[in-house]
PDB file of C-alpha atoms in Angstrom:
ATOM      1  CA  ALA A   1       0.178   0.537  -0.147  1.00 73.00           C
ATOM      2  CA  GLN A   2       0.692   3.109  -0.564  1.00 80.00           C
ATOM      3  CA  SER A   3       1.517   6.189   2.228  1.00 88.00           C
ATOM      4  CA  VAL A   4       3.042   9.680   2.532  1.00 93.00           C
ATOM      5  CA  THR A   5       4.623  10.943   6.156  1.00 95.00           C
ATOM      6  CA  GLN A   6       5.389  14.831   5.950  1.00 96.00           C
ATOM      7  CA  LEU A   7       7.664  15.511   8.824  1.00 93.00           C
ATOM      8  CA  GLY A   8       7.008  17.967  10.806  1.00 92.00           C
ATOM      9  CA  SER A   9       3.493  19.802  11.109  1.00 94.00           C
ATOM     10  CA  HIS A  10       4.427  23.499  11.345  1.00 96.00           C
ATOM     11  CA  VAL A  11       7.691  24.822   9.728  1.00 97.00           C
ATOM     12  CA  SER A  12       8.568  28.745  10.711  1.00 97.00           C
ATOM     13  CA  VAL A  13      11.510  30.504   8.634  1.00 97.00           C
ATOM     14  CA  SER A  14      12.723  34.427   8.224  1.00 97.00           C
ATOM     15  CA  GLU A  15      12.082  35.661   4.522  1.00 97.00           C
ATOM     16  CA  GLY A  16      14.505  35.453   3.141  1.00 97.00           C
ATOM     17  CA  ALA A  17      15.574  31.874   4.006  1.00 98.00           C
ATOM     18  CA  LEU A  18      15.857  28.314   2.929  1.00 98.00           C
ATOM     19  CA  VAL A  19      12.670  26.417   2.389  1.00 98.00           C
ATOM     20  CA  LEU A  20      13.582  22.451   2.940  1.00 98.00           C
ATOM     21  CA  LEU A  21       9.690  20.869   3.604  1.00 98.00           C
ATOM     22  CA  ARG A  22      10.064  17.016   3.676  1.00 97.00           C
ATOM     23  CA  CYS A  23       8.612  14.020   2.348  1.00 96.00           C
ATOM     24  CA  ASN A  24       8.965  10.224   2.556  1.00 95.00           C
ATOM     25  CA  TYR A  25       6.453   8.283   0.686  1.00 92.00           C
ATOM     26  CA  SER A  26       6.247   4.645   0.493  1.00 88.00           C
ATOM     27  CA  SER A  27       5.036   2.748  -2.990  1.00 77.00           C
ATOM     28  CA  SER A  28       5.792  -0.684  -4.452  1.00 69.00           C
ATOM     29  CA  VAL A  29       5.109   0.136  -8.351  1.00 69.00           C
ATOM     30  CA  PRO A  30       7.397   3.536  -9.077  1.00 69.00           C
ATOM     31  CA  PRO A  31       4.784   6.431  -8.022  1.00 77.00           C
ATOM     32  CA  TYR A  32       3.910   9.789  -9.242  1.00 86.00           C
ATOM     33  CA  LEU A  33       4.624  12.331  -7.062  1.00 90.00           C
ATOM     34  CA  PHE A  34       3.093  15.956  -6.226  1.00 93.00           C
ATOM     35  CA  TRP A  35       3.631  18.608  -4.054  1.00 96.00           C
ATOM     36  CA  TYR A  36      -0.033  20.720  -3.929  1.00 96.00           C
ATOM     37  CA  VAL A  37       0.125  24.404  -2.408  1.00 96.00           C
ATOM     38  CA  GLN A  38      -2.786  25.180  -0.477  1.00 95.00           C
ATOM     39  CA  TYR A  39      -3.544  28.988   0.744  1.00 93.00           C
ATOM     40  CA  PRO A  40      -5.981  29.797   3.020  1.00 88.00           C
ATOM     41  CA  ASN A  41      -9.836  29.645   1.892  1.00 84.00           C
ATOM     42  CA  GLN A  42      -8.523  27.776  -0.789  1.00 87.00           C
ATOM     43  CA  GLY A  43      -7.973  24.891  -2.507  1.00 89.00           C
ATOM     44  CA  LEU A  44      -5.399  23.396  -3.300  1.00 93.00           C
ATOM     45  CA  GLN A  45      -3.361  23.419  -7.195  1.00 92.00           C
ATOM     46  CA  LEU A  46      -0.007  22.400  -8.128  1.00 93.00           C
ATOM     47  CA  LEU A  47       3.944  23.166  -7.018  1.00 95.00           C
ATOM     48  CA  LEU A  48       5.610  20.848  -9.074  1.00 94.00           C
ATOM     49  CA  LYS A  49       5.323  16.759  -9.901  1.00 90.00           C
ATOM     50  CA  TYR A  50       7.683  13.810 -10.275  1.00 88.00           C
ATOM     51  CA  THR A  51       6.942  11.863 -13.361  1.00 78.00           C
ATOM     52  CA  SER A  52      10.671  10.515 -14.048  1.00 76.00           C
ATOM     53  CA  ALA A  53      11.390  12.428 -16.630  1.00 73.00           C
ATOM     54  CA  ALA A  54      13.763  14.340 -14.242  1.00 81.00           C
ATOM     55  CA  THR A  55      15.207  13.792 -10.753  1.00 87.00           C
ATOM     56  CA  LEU A  56      15.243  17.062  -9.907  1.00 93.00           C
ATOM     57  CA  VAL A  57      11.294  18.508 -11.381  1.00 93.00           C
ATOM     58  CA  LYS A  58      11.020  23.222 -10.805  1.00 94.00           C
ATOM     59  CA  GLY A  59       7.966  23.879 -10.783  1.00 93.00           C
ATOM     60  CA  ILE A  60       6.106  27.833 -10.141  1.00 93.00           C
ATOM     61  CA  ASN A  61       7.464  30.437  -7.633  1.00 93.00           C
ATOM     62  CA  GLY A  62      11.098  29.027  -7.201  1.00 96.00           C
ATOM     63  CA  PHE A  63      10.248  25.550  -5.724  1.00 97.00           C
ATOM     64  CA  GLU A  64      11.545  22.689  -6.192  1.00 97.00           C
ATOM     65  CA  ALA A  65      12.002  19.141  -5.637  1.00 97.00           C
ATOM     66  CA  GLU A  66      14.183  16.459  -5.940  1.00 94.00           C
ATOM     67  CA  PHE A  67      13.131  12.447  -6.120  1.00 92.00           C
ATOM     68  CA  LYS A  68      15.297  10.605  -4.344  1.00 92.00           C
ATOM     69  CA  LYS A  69      14.534   7.024  -4.865  1.00 88.00           C
ATOM     70  CA  SER A  70      17.413   5.005  -2.401  1.00 89.00           C
ATOM     71  CA  GLU A  71      16.063   7.725  -0.228  1.00 91.00           C
ATOM     72  CA  THR A  72      12.276   6.780  -0.588  1.00 91.00           C
ATOM     73  CA  SER A  73      12.388  11.344  -0.627  1.00 94.00           C
ATOM     74  CA  PHE A  74      10.643  13.914  -2.652  1.00 95.00           C
ATOM     75  CA  HIS A  75      11.670  16.828  -0.601  1.00 97.00           C
ATOM     76  CA  LEU A  76      10.421  20.805  -1.291  1.00 98.00           C
ATOM     77  CA  THR A  77      12.769  23.263  -1.691  1.00 98.00           C
ATOM     78  CA  LYS A  78      12.883  26.997  -1.898  1.00 98.00           C
ATOM     79  CA  PRO A  79      16.141  29.145  -2.200  1.00 97.00           C
ATOM     80  CA  SER A  80      14.684  32.802  -0.584  1.00 97.00           C
ATOM     81  CA  ALA A  81      11.481  32.394   1.430  1.00 97.00           C
ATOM     82  CA  HIS A  82       8.326  35.127   0.868  1.00 97.00           C
ATOM     83  CA  MET A  83       5.985  36.687   2.799  1.00 96.00           C
ATOM     84  CA  SER A  84       3.430  35.138   0.682  1.00 95.00           C
ATOM     85  CA  ASP A  85       5.015  31.743   0.479  1.00 97.00           C
ATOM     86  CA  ALA A  86       3.039  31.512   3.708  1.00 97.00           C
ATOM     87  CA  ALA A  87       0.760  27.778   2.980  1.00 97.00           C
ATOM     88  CA  GLU A  88      -0.093  24.826   3.585  1.00 96.00           C
ATOM     89  CA  TYR A  89       2.333  22.098   1.688  1.00 97.00           C
ATOM     90  CA  PHE A  90       0.879  18.764   0.570  1.00 96.00           C
ATOM     91  CA  CYS A  91       2.635  15.784  -0.515  1.00 96.00           C
ATOM     92  CA  ALA A  92       1.110  13.479  -3.103  1.00 93.00           C
ATOM     93  CA  VAL A  93       1.694  10.118  -4.368  1.00 90.00           C
ATOM     94  CA  SER A  94      -0.399   8.086  -7.272  1.00 85.00           C
ATOM     95  CA  ASP A  95      -0.499   4.610  -7.802  1.00 75.00           C
ATOM     96  CA  ASP A  96       0.489   4.179 -11.754  1.00 63.00           C
ATOM     97  CA  GLY A  97      -2.859   4.246 -12.860  1.00 68.00           C
ATOM     98  CA  GLY A  98      -3.106   7.902 -11.762  1.00 70.00           C
ATOM     99  CA  PHE A  99      -6.343   7.603 -10.310  1.00 77.00           C
ATOM    100  CA  LYS A 100      -5.949   6.333  -5.807  1.00 83.00           C
ATOM    101  CA  THR A 101      -4.068   9.381  -4.861  1.00 87.00           C
ATOM    102  CA  ILE A 102      -2.164   9.642  -1.136  1.00 90.00           C
ATOM    103  CA  PHE A 103      -2.240  12.510   0.190  1.00 93.00           C
ATOM    104  CA  GLY A 104      -0.120  13.659   3.381  1.00 94.00           C
ATOM    105  CA  ALA A 105      -0.844  15.725   6.300  1.00 95.00           C
ATOM    106  CA  GLY A 106       0.464  18.630   5.005  1.00 96.00           C
ATOM    107  CA  THR A 107       2.929  21.224   6.237  1.00 97.00           C
ATOM    108  CA  ARG A 108       2.030  24.655   7.540  1.00 97.00           C
ATOM    109  CA  LEU A 109       4.813  27.541   6.238  1.00 97.00           C
ATOM    110  CA  PHE A 110       5.436  30.366   8.822  1.00 97.00           C
ATOM    111  CA  VAL A 111       7.158  32.953   6.676  1.00 97.00           C
ATOM    112  CA  LYS A 112       8.853  35.415   9.389  1.00 96.00           C
ATOM    113  CA  ALA A 113       9.487  39.188   8.382  1.00 94.00           C
TER     114      ALA A 113
ATOM    115  CA  GLU B   1     -12.402  30.801 -17.292  1.00 84.00           C
ATOM    116  CA  ALA B   2     -11.247  26.621 -16.203  1.00 83.00           C
ATOM    117  CA  GLN B   3     -12.963  25.969 -12.853  1.00 93.00           C
ATOM    118  CA  VAL B   4     -14.223  23.272 -10.589  1.00 96.00           C
ATOM    119  CA  THR B   5     -16.989  24.519  -8.699  1.00 96.00           C
ATOM    120  CA  GLN B   6     -19.086  23.331  -5.600  1.00 97.00           C
ATOM    121  CA  ASN B   7     -22.242  23.755  -3.764  1.00 97.00           C
ATOM    122  CA  PRO B   8     -23.035  25.152  -0.398  1.00 97.00           C
ATOM    123  CA  ARG B   9     -19.615  26.536   0.227  1.00 96.00           C
ATOM    124  CA  TYR B  10     -21.043  26.197   3.440  1.00 97.00           C
ATOM    125  CA  LEU B  11     -23.192  24.437   4.796  1.00 97.00           C
ATOM    126  CA  ILE B  12     -24.464  23.875   9.003  1.00 97.00           C
ATOM    127  CA  THR B  13     -26.907  20.192   8.745  1.00 96.00           C
ATOM    128  CA  VAL B  14     -28.252  18.418  11.716  1.00 97.00           C
ATOM    129  CA  THR B  15     -27.823  14.008  12.163  1.00 97.00           C
ATOM    130  CA  GLY B  16     -29.785  12.171  10.034  1.00 97.00           C
ATOM    131  CA  LYS B  17     -30.509  15.117   7.467  1.00 97.00           C
ATOM    132  CA  LYS B  18     -30.096  14.055   3.253  1.00 97.00           C
ATOM    133  CA  LEU B  19     -27.533  16.411   1.462  1.00 97.00           C
ATOM    134  CA  THR B  20     -26.313  16.889  -1.945  1.00 98.00           C
ATOM    135  CA  VAL B  21     -22.634  18.792  -1.829  1.00 98.00           C
ATOM    136  CA  THR B  22     -22.579  19.042  -5.986  1.00 98.00           C
ATOM    137  CA  CYS B  23     -19.163  19.070  -8.193  1.00 98.00           C
ATOM    138  CA  SER B  24     -19.490  20.663 -11.421  1.00 98.00           C
ATOM    139  CA  GLN B  25     -15.977  20.935 -13.589  1.00 97.00           C
ATOM    140  CA  ASN B  26     -15.719  22.846 -17.149  1.00 95.00           C
ATOM    141  CA  MET B  27     -12.998  21.463 -19.062  1.00 91.00           C
ATOM    142  CA  ASN B  28     -14.481  18.444 -20.455  1.00 91.00           C
ATOM    143  CA  HIS B  29     -12.800  16.046 -17.550  1.00 92.00           C
ATOM    144  CA  GLU B  30     -13.338  12.591 -17.557  1.00 91.00           C
ATOM    145  CA  TYR B  31     -11.632  11.954 -14.418  1.00 92.00           C
ATOM    146  CA  MET B  32     -12.951  13.380 -11.000  1.00 95.00           C
ATOM    147  CA  SER B  33     -12.802  12.367  -7.021  1.00 96.00           C
ATOM    148  CA  TRP B  34     -13.902  13.817  -4.109  1.00 97.00           C
ATOM    149  CA  TYR B  35     -11.638  14.133  -0.839  1.00 97.00           C
ATOM    150  CA  ARG B  36     -12.460  15.273   2.332  1.00 97.00           C
ATOM    151  CA  GLN B  37     -10.033  17.129   4.239  1.00 95.00           C
ATOM    152  CA  ASP B  38      -9.446  17.206   8.212  1.00 95.00           C
ATOM    153  CA  PRO B  39      -7.505  18.383  10.069  1.00 91.00           C
ATOM    154  CA  GLY B  40      -3.452  16.318  11.432  1.00 89.00           C
ATOM    155  CA  LEU B  41      -5.065  13.906   8.686  1.00 92.00           C
ATOM    156  CA  GLY B  42      -4.215  15.807   5.231  1.00 92.00           C
ATOM    157  CA  LEU B  43      -6.801  15.165   2.385  1.00 94.00           C
ATOM    158  CA  ARG B  44      -7.904  11.642   2.435  1.00 95.00           C
ATOM    159  CA  GLN B  45      -9.725  10.674  -0.813  1.00 94.00           C
ATOM    160  CA  ILE B  46     -13.471   9.396  -0.178  1.00 97.00           C
ATOM    161  CA  TYR B  47     -14.357   8.445  -4.361  1.00 96.00           C
ATOM    162  CA  TYR B  48     -13.539   9.052  -7.792  1.00 94.00           C
ATOM    163  CA  SER B  49     -14.589   8.358 -10.879  1.00 94.00           C
ATOM    164  CA  MET B  50     -12.949   7.176 -14.263  1.00 89.00           C
ATOM    165  CA  ASN B  51     -16.256   8.864 -16.849  1.00 91.00           C
ATOM    166  CA  VAL B  52     -20.061   9.001 -16.695  1.00 93.00           C
ATOM    167  CA  GLU B  53     -20.933   5.296 -14.966  1.00 92.00           C
ATOM    168  CA  VAL B  54     -18.471   4.050 -13.784  1.00 92.00           C
ATOM    169  CA  THR B  55     -17.371   4.985 -10.268  1.00 95.00           C
ATOM    170  CA  ASP B  56     -15.175   3.690  -7.568  1.00 93.00           C
ATOM    171  CA  LYS B  57     -14.573   3.747  -3.339  1.00 94.00           C
ATOM    172  CA  GLY B  58     -11.086   6.257  -2.898  1.00 92.00           C
ATOM    173  CA  ASP B  59      -9.334   5.024   0.933  1.00 92.00           C
ATOM    174  CA  VAL B  60     -12.687   6.876   2.871  1.00 96.00           C
ATOM    175  CA  PRO B  61     -15.976   6.077   1.719  1.00 97.00           C
ATOM    176  CA  GLU B  62     -18.388   5.009   4.209  1.00 97.00           C
ATOM    177  CA  GLY B  63     -21.359   7.373   4.529  1.00 97.00           C
ATOM    178  CA  TYR B  64     -20.581   8.652   1.062  1.00 98.00           C
ATOM    179  CA  LYS B  65     -22.775   7.757  -2.041  1.00 98.00           C
ATOM    180  CA  VAL B  66     -21.411   9.156  -5.876  1.00 97.00           C
ATOM    181  CA  SER B  67     -23.133   9.535  -9.026  1.00 95.00           C
ATOM    182  CA  ARG B  68     -21.753   9.963 -12.516  1.00 96.00           C
ATOM    183  CA  LYS B  69     -24.483  11.058 -15.029  1.00 97.00           C
ATOM    184  CA  GLU B  70     -22.527  13.895 -16.704  1.00 96.00           C
ATOM    185  CA  LYS B  71     -19.957  14.235 -17.628  1.00 95.00           C
ATOM    186  CA  ARG B  72     -19.768  16.948 -15.679  1.00 97.00           C
ATOM    187  CA  ASN B  73     -20.866  16.726 -12.326  1.00 98.00           C
ATOM    188  CA  PHE B  74     -20.147  14.877 -10.037  1.00 98.00           C
ATOM    189  CA  PRO B  75     -22.145  14.812  -6.444  1.00 98.00           C
ATOM    190  CA  LEU B  76     -21.309  13.461  -3.542  1.00 98.00           C
ATOM    191  CA  ILE B  77     -24.589  12.344  -2.049  1.00 98.00           C
ATOM    192  CA  LEU B  78     -24.590  12.331   2.822  1.00 97.00           C
ATOM    193  CA  GLU B  79     -27.697   9.548   2.958  1.00 96.00           C
ATOM    194  CA  SER B  80     -27.232  10.322   7.546  1.00 97.00           C
ATOM    195  CA  PRO B  81     -24.727  12.489   7.851  1.00 97.00           C
ATOM    196  CA  SER B  82     -23.003  12.434  11.001  1.00 97.00           C
ATOM    197  CA  PRO B  83     -20.850  14.290  13.367  1.00 97.00           C
ATOM    198  CA  ASN B  84     -18.334  12.162  12.199  1.00 97.00           C
ATOM    199  CA  GLN B  85     -18.697  13.782   9.157  1.00 98.00           C
ATOM    200  CA  THR B  86     -17.928  16.948   9.876  1.00 98.00           C
ATOM    201  CA  SER B  87     -15.227  18.175   7.173  1.00 98.00           C
ATOM    202  CA  LEU B  88     -13.177  20.000   4.961  1.00 96.00           C
ATOM    203  CA  TYR B  89     -14.980  18.114   1.519  1.00 98.00           C
ATOM    204  CA  PHE B  90     -13.375  19.206  -1.913  1.00 97.00           C
ATOM    205  CA  CYS B  91     -13.913  17.615  -5.862  1.00 97.00           C
ATOM    206  CA  ALA B  92     -10.620  17.396  -8.506  1.00 95.00           C
ATOM    207  CA  SER B  93     -11.156  16.827 -11.831  1.00 94.00           C
ATOM    208  CA  ARG B  94      -8.048  15.755 -14.135  1.00 90.00           C
ATOM    209  CA  ASP B  95      -7.385  14.826 -17.684  1.00 82.00           C
ATOM    210  CA  PRO B  96      -8.480  10.971 -18.426  1.00 72.00           C
ATOM    211  CA  GLY B  97      -6.371   8.186 -18.446  1.00 64.00           C
ATOM    212  CA  GLN B  98      -2.663   6.499 -16.465  1.00 58.00           C
ATOM    213  CA  GLY B  99      -0.294   9.011 -15.715  1.00 65.00           C
ATOM    214  CA  PRO B 100       0.965  12.082 -13.442  1.00 71.00           C
ATOM    215  CA  TYR B 101      -1.782  14.639 -14.390  1.00 78.00           C
ATOM    216  CA  GLU B 102      -2.558  18.006 -12.393  1.00 84.00           C
ATOM    217  CA  GLN B 103      -6.082  17.704 -10.167  1.00 90.00           C
ATOM    218  CA  TYR B 104      -7.719  20.601 -10.494  1.00 92.00           C
ATOM    219  CA  PHE B 105      -9.853  21.362  -7.032  1.00 94.00           C
ATOM    220  CA  GLY B 106     -12.702  23.083  -6.504  1.00 95.00           C
ATOM    221  CA  PRO B 107     -12.198  25.959  -3.643  1.00 93.00           C
ATOM    222  CA  GLY B 108     -14.061  23.837  -1.156  1.00 95.00           C
ATOM    223  CA  THR B 109     -17.199  22.632   1.101  1.00 97.00           C
ATOM    224  CA  ARG B 110     -17.291  23.297   4.244  1.00 97.00           C
ATOM    225  CA  LEU B 111     -19.827  21.105   6.796  1.00 98.00           C
ATOM    226  CA  THR B 112     -20.778  21.256   9.721  1.00 98.00           C
ATOM    227  CA  VAL B 113     -23.036  18.250  10.958  1.00 97.00           C
ATOM    228  CA  THR B 114     -24.718  18.532  14.105  1.00 97.00           C
TER     229      THR B 114
END
């Protein structure tokens, strides 16, 4: 069975500091991996996705994630945090058909001025 | 504008009173799905539909029903709501077929069952 673990329900960084949000997954087949962002009172929107074309994936708003099969990880990073990055971030894994999706519990990112 | 819409956005109801949350998309997507979001649990999939008249259970289907009679609509039905179904519900749709397709989410429906 697939599962997703996000380490840290809350992460706080200063504006301009590195953002690192951790995601580990388990899957019996090569997975499809996603990061979504949820701003207050809104639905989720896609930040980036891993499609096996490249292990380093670049997304919107300066975010990127690296797929590491040996560590079963797909951590999300951004070199310099901005106040507008404050939101909740979800890592997700889909089965090879892409029909069933498992989400992590989410990490809320706080950005301090 | 491409979008997924849900109605109502907020709903307070009482235990046992049947309700329906509607979901509609204008992107001609064959695949649609319902999730519930609870604090500390993330999003959990309730049901999904790969096409008209084709639905399947997600991880938490108990207490819910769905129907898919037309491609654009995918209503979520709670025949006899209970307080443990108090949650934030999201509908999503995506392109058809297998693959890492992005899901497009609606704005959410906050349901309170007293």
